[in-house]
PDB file of C-alpha atoms in Angstrom:
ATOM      1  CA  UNK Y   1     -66.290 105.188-160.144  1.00 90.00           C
ATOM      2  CA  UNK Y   2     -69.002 107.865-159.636  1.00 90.00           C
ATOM      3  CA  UNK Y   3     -67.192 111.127-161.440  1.00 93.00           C
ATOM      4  CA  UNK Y   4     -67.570 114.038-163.916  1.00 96.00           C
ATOM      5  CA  UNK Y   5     -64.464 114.571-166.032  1.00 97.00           C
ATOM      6  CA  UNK Y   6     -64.807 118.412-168.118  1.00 97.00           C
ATOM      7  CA  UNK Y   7     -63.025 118.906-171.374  1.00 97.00           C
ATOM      8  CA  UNK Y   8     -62.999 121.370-174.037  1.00 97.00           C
ATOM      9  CA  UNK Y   9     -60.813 124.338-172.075  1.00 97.00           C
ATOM     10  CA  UNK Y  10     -58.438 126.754-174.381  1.00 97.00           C
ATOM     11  CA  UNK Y  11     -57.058 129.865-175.133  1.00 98.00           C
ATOM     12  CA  UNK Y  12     -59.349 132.048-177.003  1.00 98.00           C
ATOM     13  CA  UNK Y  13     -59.445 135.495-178.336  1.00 98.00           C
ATOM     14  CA  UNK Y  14     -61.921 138.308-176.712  1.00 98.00           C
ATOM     15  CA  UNK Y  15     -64.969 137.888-178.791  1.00 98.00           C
ATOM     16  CA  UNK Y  16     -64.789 134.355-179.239  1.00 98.00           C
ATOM     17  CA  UNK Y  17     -66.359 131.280-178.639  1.00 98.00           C
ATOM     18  CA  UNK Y  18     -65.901 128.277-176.714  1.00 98.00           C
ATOM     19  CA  UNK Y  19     -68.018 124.436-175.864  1.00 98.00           C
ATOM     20  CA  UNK Y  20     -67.152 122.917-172.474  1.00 98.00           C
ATOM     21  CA  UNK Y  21     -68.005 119.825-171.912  1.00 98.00           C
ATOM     22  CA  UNK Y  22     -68.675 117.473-168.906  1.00 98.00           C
ATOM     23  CA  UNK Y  23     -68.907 113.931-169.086  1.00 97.00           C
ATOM     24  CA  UNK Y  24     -70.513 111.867-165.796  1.00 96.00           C
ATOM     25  CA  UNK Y  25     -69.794 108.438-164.989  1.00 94.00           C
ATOM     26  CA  UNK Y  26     -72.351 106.059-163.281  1.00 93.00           C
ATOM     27  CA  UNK Y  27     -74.898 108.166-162.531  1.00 94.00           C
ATOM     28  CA  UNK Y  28     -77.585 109.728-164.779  1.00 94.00           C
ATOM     29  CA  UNK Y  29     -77.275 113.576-165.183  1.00 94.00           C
ATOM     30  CA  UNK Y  30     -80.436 113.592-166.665  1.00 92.00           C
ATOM     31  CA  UNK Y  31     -81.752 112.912-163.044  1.00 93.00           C
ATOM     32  CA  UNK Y  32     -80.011 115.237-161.487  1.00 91.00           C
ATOM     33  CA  UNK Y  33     -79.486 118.856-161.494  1.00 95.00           C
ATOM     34  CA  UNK Y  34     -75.942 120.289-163.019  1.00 97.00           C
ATOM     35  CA  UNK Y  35     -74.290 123.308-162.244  1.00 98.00           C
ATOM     36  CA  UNK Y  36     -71.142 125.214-163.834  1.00 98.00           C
ATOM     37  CA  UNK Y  37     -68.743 127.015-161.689  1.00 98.00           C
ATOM     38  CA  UNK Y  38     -65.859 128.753-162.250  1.00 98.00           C
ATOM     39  CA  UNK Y  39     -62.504 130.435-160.591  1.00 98.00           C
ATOM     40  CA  UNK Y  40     -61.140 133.087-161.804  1.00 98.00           C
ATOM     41  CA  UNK Y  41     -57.120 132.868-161.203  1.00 97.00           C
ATOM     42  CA  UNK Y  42     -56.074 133.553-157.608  1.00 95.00           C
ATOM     43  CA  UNK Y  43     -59.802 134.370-156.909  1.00 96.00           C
ATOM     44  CA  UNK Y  44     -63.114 132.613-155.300  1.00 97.00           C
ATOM     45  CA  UNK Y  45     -65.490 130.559-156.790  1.00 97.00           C
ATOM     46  CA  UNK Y  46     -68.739 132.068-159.023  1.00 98.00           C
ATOM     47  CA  UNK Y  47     -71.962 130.080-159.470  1.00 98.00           C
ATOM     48  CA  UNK Y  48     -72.307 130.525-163.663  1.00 98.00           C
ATOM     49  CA  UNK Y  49     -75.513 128.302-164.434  1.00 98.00           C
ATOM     50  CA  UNK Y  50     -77.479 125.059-163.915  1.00 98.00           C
ATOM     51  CA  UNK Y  51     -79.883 123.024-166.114  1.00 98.00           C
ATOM     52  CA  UNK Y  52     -82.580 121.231-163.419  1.00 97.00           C
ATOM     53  CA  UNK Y  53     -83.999 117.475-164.302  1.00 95.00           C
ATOM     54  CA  UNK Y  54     -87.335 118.636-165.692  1.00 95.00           C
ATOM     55  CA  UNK Y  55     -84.732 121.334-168.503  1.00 95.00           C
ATOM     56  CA  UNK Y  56     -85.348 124.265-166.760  1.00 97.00           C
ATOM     57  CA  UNK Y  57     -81.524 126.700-166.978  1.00 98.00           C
ATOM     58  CA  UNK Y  58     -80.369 129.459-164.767  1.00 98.00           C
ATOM     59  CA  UNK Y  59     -77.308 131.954-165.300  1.00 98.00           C
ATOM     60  CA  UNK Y  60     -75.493 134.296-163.060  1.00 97.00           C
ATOM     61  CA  UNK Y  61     -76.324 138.164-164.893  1.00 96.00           C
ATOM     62  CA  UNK Y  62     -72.988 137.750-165.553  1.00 97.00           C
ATOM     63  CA  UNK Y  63     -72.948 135.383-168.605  1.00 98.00           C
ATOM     64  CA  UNK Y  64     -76.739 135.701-169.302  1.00 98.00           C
ATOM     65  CA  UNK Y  65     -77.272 136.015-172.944  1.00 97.00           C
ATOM     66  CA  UNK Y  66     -73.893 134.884-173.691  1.00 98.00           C
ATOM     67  CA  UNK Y  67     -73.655 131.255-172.281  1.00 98.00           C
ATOM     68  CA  UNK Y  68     -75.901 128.274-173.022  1.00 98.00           C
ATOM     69  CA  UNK Y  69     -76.129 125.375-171.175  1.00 98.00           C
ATOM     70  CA  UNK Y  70     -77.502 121.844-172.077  1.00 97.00           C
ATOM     71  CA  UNK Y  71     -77.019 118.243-171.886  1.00 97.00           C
ATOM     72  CA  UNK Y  72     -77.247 115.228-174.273  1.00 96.00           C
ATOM     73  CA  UNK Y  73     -78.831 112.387-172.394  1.00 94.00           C
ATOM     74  CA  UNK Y  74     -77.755 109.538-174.999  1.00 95.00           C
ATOM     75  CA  UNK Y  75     -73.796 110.607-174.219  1.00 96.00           C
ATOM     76  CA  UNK Y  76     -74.860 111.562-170.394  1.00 96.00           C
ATOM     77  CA  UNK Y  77     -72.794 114.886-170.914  1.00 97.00           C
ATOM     78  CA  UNK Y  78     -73.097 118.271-170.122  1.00 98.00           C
ATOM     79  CA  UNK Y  79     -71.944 121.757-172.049  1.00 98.00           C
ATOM     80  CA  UNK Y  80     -71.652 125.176-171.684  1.00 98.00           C
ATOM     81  CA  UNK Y  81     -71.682 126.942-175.064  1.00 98.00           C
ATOM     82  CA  UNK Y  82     -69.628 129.909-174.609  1.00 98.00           C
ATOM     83  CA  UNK Y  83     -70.101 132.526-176.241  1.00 98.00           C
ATOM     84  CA  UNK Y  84     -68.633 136.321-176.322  1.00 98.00           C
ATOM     85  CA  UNK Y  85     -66.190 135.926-174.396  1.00 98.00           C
ATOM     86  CA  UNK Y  86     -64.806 137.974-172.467  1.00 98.00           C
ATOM     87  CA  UNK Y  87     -60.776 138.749-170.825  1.00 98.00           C
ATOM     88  CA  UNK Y  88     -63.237 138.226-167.281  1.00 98.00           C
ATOM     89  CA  UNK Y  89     -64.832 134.895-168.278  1.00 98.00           C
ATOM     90  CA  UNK Y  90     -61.031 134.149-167.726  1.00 98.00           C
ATOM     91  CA  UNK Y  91     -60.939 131.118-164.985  1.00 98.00           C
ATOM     92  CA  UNK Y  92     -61.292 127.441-164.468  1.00 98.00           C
ATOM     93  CA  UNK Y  93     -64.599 125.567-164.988  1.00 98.00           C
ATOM     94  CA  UNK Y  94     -65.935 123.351-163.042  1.00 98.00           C
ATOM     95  CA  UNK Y  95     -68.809 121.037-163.762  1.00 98.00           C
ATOM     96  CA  UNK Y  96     -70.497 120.535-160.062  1.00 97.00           C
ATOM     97  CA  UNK Y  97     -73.946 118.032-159.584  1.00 96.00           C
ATOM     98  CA  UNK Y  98     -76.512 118.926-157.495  1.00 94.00           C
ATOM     99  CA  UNK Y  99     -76.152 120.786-154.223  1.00 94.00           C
ATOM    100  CA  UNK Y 100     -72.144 120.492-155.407  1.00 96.00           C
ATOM    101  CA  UNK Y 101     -71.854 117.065-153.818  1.00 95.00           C
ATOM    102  CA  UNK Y 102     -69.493 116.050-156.723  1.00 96.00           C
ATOM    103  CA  UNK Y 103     -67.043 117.949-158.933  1.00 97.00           C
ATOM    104  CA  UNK Y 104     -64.540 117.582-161.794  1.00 97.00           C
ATOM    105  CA  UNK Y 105     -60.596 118.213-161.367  1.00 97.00           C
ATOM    106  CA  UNK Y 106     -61.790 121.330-163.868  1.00 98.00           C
ATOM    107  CA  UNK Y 107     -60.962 122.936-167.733  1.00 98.00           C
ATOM    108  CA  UNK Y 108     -59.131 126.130-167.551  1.00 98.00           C
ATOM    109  CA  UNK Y 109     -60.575 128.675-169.692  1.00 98.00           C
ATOM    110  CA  UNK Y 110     -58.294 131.880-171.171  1.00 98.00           C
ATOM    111  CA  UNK Y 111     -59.594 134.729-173.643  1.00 98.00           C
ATOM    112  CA  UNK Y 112     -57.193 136.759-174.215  1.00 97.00           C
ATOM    113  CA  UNK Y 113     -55.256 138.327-177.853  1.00 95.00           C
TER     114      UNK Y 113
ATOM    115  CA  UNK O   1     -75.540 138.745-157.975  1.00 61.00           C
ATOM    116  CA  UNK O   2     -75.431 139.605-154.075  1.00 66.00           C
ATOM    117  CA  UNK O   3     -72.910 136.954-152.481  1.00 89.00           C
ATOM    118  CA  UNK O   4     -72.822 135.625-149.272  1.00 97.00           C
ATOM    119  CA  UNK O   5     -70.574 137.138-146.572  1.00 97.00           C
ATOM    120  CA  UNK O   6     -67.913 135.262-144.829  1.00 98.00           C
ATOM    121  CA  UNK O   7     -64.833 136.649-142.750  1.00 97.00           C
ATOM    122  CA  UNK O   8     -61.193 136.417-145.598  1.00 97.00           C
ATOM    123  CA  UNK O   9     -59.592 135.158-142.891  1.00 97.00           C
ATOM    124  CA  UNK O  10     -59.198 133.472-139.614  1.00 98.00           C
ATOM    125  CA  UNK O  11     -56.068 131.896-137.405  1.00 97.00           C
ATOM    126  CA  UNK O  12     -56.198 129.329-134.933  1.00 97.00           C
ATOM    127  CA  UNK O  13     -53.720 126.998-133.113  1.00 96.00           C
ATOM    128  CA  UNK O  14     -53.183 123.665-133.385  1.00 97.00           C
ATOM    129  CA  UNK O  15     -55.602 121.293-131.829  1.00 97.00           C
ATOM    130  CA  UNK O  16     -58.144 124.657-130.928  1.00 97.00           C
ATOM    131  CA  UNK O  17     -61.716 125.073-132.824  1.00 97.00           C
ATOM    132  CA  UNK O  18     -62.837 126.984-135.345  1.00 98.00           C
ATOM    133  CA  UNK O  19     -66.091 128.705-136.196  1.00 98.00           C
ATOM    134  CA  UNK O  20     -66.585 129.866-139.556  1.00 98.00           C
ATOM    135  CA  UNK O  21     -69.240 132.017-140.090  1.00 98.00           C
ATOM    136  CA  UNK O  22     -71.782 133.081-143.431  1.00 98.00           C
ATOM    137  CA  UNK O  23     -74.311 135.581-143.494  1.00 98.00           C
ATOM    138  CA  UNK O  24     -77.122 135.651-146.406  1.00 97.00           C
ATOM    139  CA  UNK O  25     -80.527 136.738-146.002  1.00 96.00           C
ATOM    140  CA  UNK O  26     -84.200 135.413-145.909  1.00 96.00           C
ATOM    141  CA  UNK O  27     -83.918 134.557-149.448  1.00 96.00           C
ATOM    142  CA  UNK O  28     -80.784 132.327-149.259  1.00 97.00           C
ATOM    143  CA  UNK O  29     -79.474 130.844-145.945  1.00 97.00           C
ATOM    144  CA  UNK O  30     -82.171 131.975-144.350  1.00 96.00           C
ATOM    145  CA  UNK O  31     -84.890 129.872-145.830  1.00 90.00           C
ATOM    146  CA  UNK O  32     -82.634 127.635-148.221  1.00 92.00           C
ATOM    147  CA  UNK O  33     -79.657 126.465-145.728  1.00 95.00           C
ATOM    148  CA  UNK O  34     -76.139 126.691-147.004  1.00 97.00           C
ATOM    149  CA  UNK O  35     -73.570 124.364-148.058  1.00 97.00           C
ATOM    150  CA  UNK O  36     -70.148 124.339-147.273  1.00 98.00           C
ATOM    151  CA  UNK O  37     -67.246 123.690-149.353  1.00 98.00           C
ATOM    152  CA  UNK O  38     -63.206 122.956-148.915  1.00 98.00           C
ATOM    153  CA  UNK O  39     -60.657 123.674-151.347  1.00 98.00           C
ATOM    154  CA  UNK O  40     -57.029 123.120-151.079  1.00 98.00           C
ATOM    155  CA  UNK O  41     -54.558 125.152-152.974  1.00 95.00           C
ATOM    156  CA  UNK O  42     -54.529 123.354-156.699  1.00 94.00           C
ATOM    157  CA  UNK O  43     -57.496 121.235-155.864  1.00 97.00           C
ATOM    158  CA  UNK O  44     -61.368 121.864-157.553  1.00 98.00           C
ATOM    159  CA  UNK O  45     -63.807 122.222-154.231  1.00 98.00           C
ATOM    160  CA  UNK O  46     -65.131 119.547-151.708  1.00 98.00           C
ATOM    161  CA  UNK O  47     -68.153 119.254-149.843  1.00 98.00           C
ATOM    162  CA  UNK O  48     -68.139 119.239-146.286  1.00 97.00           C
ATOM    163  CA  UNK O  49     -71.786 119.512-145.358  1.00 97.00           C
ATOM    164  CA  UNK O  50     -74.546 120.218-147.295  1.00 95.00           C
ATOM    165  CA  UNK O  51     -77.259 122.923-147.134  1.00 94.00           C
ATOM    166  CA  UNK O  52     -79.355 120.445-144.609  1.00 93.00           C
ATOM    167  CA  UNK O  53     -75.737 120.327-141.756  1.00 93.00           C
ATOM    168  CA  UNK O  54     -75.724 116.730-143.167  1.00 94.00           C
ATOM    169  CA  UNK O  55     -71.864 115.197-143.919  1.00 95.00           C
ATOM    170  CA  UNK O  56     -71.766 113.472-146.522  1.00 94.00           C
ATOM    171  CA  UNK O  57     -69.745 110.397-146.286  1.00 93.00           C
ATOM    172  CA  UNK O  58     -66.340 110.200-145.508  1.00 93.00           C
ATOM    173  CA  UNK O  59     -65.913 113.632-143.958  1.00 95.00           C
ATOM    174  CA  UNK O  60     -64.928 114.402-140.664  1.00 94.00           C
ATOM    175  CA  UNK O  61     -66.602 114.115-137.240  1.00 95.00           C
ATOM    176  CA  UNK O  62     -64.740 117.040-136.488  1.00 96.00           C
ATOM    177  CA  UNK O  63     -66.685 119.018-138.495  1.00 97.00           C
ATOM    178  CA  UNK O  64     -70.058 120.357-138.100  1.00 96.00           C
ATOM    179  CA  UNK O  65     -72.416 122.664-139.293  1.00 97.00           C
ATOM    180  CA  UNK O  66     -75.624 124.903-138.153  1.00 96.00           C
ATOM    181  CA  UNK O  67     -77.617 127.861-138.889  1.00 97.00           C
ATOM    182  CA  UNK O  68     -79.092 130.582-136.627  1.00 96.00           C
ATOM    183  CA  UNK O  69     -82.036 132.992-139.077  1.00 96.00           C
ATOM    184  CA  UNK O  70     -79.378 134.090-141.717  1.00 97.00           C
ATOM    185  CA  UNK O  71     -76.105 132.996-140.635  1.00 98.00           C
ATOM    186  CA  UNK O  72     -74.499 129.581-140.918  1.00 98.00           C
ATOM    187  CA  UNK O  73     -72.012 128.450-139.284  1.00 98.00           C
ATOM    188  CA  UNK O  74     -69.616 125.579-139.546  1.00 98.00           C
ATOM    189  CA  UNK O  75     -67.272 124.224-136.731  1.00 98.00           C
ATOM    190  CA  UNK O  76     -63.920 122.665-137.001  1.00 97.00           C
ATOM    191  CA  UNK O  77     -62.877 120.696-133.518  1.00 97.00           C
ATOM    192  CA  UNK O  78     -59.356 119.683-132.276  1.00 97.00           C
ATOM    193  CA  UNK O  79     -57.874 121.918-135.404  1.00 97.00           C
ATOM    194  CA  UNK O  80     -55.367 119.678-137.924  1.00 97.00           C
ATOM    195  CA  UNK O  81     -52.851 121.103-140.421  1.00 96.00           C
ATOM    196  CA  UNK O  82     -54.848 119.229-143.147  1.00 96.00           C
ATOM    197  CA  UNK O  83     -57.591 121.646-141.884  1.00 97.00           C
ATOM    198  CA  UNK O  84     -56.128 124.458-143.581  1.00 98.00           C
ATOM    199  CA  UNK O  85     -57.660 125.430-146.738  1.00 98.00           C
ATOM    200  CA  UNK O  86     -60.211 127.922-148.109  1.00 98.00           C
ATOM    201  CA  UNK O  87     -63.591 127.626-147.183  1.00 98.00           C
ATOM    202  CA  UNK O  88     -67.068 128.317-148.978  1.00 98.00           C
ATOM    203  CA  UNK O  89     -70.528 128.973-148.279  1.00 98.00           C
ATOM    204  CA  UNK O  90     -73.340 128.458-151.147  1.00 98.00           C
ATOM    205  CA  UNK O  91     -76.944 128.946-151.292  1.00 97.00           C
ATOM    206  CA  UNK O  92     -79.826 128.495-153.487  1.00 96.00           C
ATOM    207  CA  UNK O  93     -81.280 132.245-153.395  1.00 96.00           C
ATOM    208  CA  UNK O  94     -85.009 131.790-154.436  1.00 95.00           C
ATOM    209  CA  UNK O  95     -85.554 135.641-155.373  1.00 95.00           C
ATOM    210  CA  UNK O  96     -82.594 135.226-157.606  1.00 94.00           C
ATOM    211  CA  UNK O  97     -83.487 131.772-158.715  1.00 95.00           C
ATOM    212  CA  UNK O  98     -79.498 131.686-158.644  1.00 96.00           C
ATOM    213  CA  UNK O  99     -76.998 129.990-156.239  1.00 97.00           C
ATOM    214  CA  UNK O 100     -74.859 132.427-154.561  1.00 97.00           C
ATOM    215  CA  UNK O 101     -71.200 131.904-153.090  1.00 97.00           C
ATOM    216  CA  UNK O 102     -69.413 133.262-150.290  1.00 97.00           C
ATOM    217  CA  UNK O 103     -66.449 135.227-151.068  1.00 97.00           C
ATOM    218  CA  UNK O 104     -64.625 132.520-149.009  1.00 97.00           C
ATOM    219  CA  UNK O 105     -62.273 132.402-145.639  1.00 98.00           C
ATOM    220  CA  UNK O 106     -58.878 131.177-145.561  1.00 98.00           C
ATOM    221  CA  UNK O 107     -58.112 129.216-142.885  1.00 98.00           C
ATOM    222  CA  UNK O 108     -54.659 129.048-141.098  1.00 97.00           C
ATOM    223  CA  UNK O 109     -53.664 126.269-138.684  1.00 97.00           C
ATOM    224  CA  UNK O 110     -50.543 127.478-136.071  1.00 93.00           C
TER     225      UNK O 110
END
């Protein structure tokens, strides 16, 4: 079945740090383009980055300079290194591919003390 | 980030139409198209049609989409209550080199 699954959600304290990860079955994410998205509780969704085929990343000014993302082709995963984090980077993330044709059920995220 | 703008709300009756709307600029839905998404309470996000008004498979004929300079638009026929959901608009904004969301309309089936 043609999927992403994430992983790696958690409570974490402000200041912290976090890896998501997002594993795809049958199909390549190398050859396609990957986006994160999250959801803040209660509220709408929020484009965070994407890594293109050719390894060129975007982020929202939101998390810029504070989130990484990147893939590892010989596990056909993606991550977002967290980092830095924030009582606002509160909210489910979603892994999304391409023009958001497919998504994950989602890893809920929570920094908080 | 600048987001899209889309009404919070709209009502309609059973079995009417619905037009949802989303307004960018020439930078986003203007140029790029927009996508639109469905999410039910509880459930990660669907896509209905992408930024080209093409369904992907499996979704309803019921459903359409269009754009007219900055504003898309997507159509719901003969209204169902599985029809009721939250709806999103998304765009690849190329001065932003960022996509950008639509704050979203609820939909409500009487």
């Amino acid at each position: 079945e043609v999927q992403v699954v994430e992983s790696g959600g958690g409570l974490v304290q402000p200041g912290g740090s976090l890896r998501l990860s997002c594993v795809a079955s049958e199909f390549t994410v190398s050859n396609s383009y990957m986006n994160w998205v999250r959801q803040a509780p209660g509220k709408g969704l929020e484009w965070v980055s994407v890594i293109f085929s050719d390894g060129r990343t975007y982020y929202a000014d939101s998390v810029k300079g504070r989130f990484t993302i990147s893939r590892d082709n010989s596990k056909n995963t993606l991550y977002l290194e967290m980092n830095s984090l924030r009582a606002e980077d509160t909210a489910v993330y979603y892994c999304a591919r391409g023009d958001f044709d497919m998504w994950g059920q989602g890893t809920m995220v929570t920094v908080s003390s | 980030q600048a987001g899209l703008t889309q009404p919070p709300s709209v009502s309609k009756d059973l079995g009417q139409t619905a037009t949802l709307t989303c307004t960018g600029n020439s930078y986003n839905v203007g140029n790029q198209g927009a996508a639109w998404l469905q999410q039910h309470q509880g459930h990660p996000p669907k896509l209905l049609s992408n930024r080209n008004n093409n369904r992907p498979s499996g979704i309803s004929e019921r459903l359409s989409a269009s754009r007219s300079g900055n504003t898309a638009s997507l159509t719901i026929t003969g209204l169902q209550p599985e029809d009721e959901a939250d709806y999103y608009c998304s765009a690849w904004d190329t001065s932003l080199s960022a996509w950008v969301f639509g704050g979203g309309t609820k939909l409500t089936v009487l």
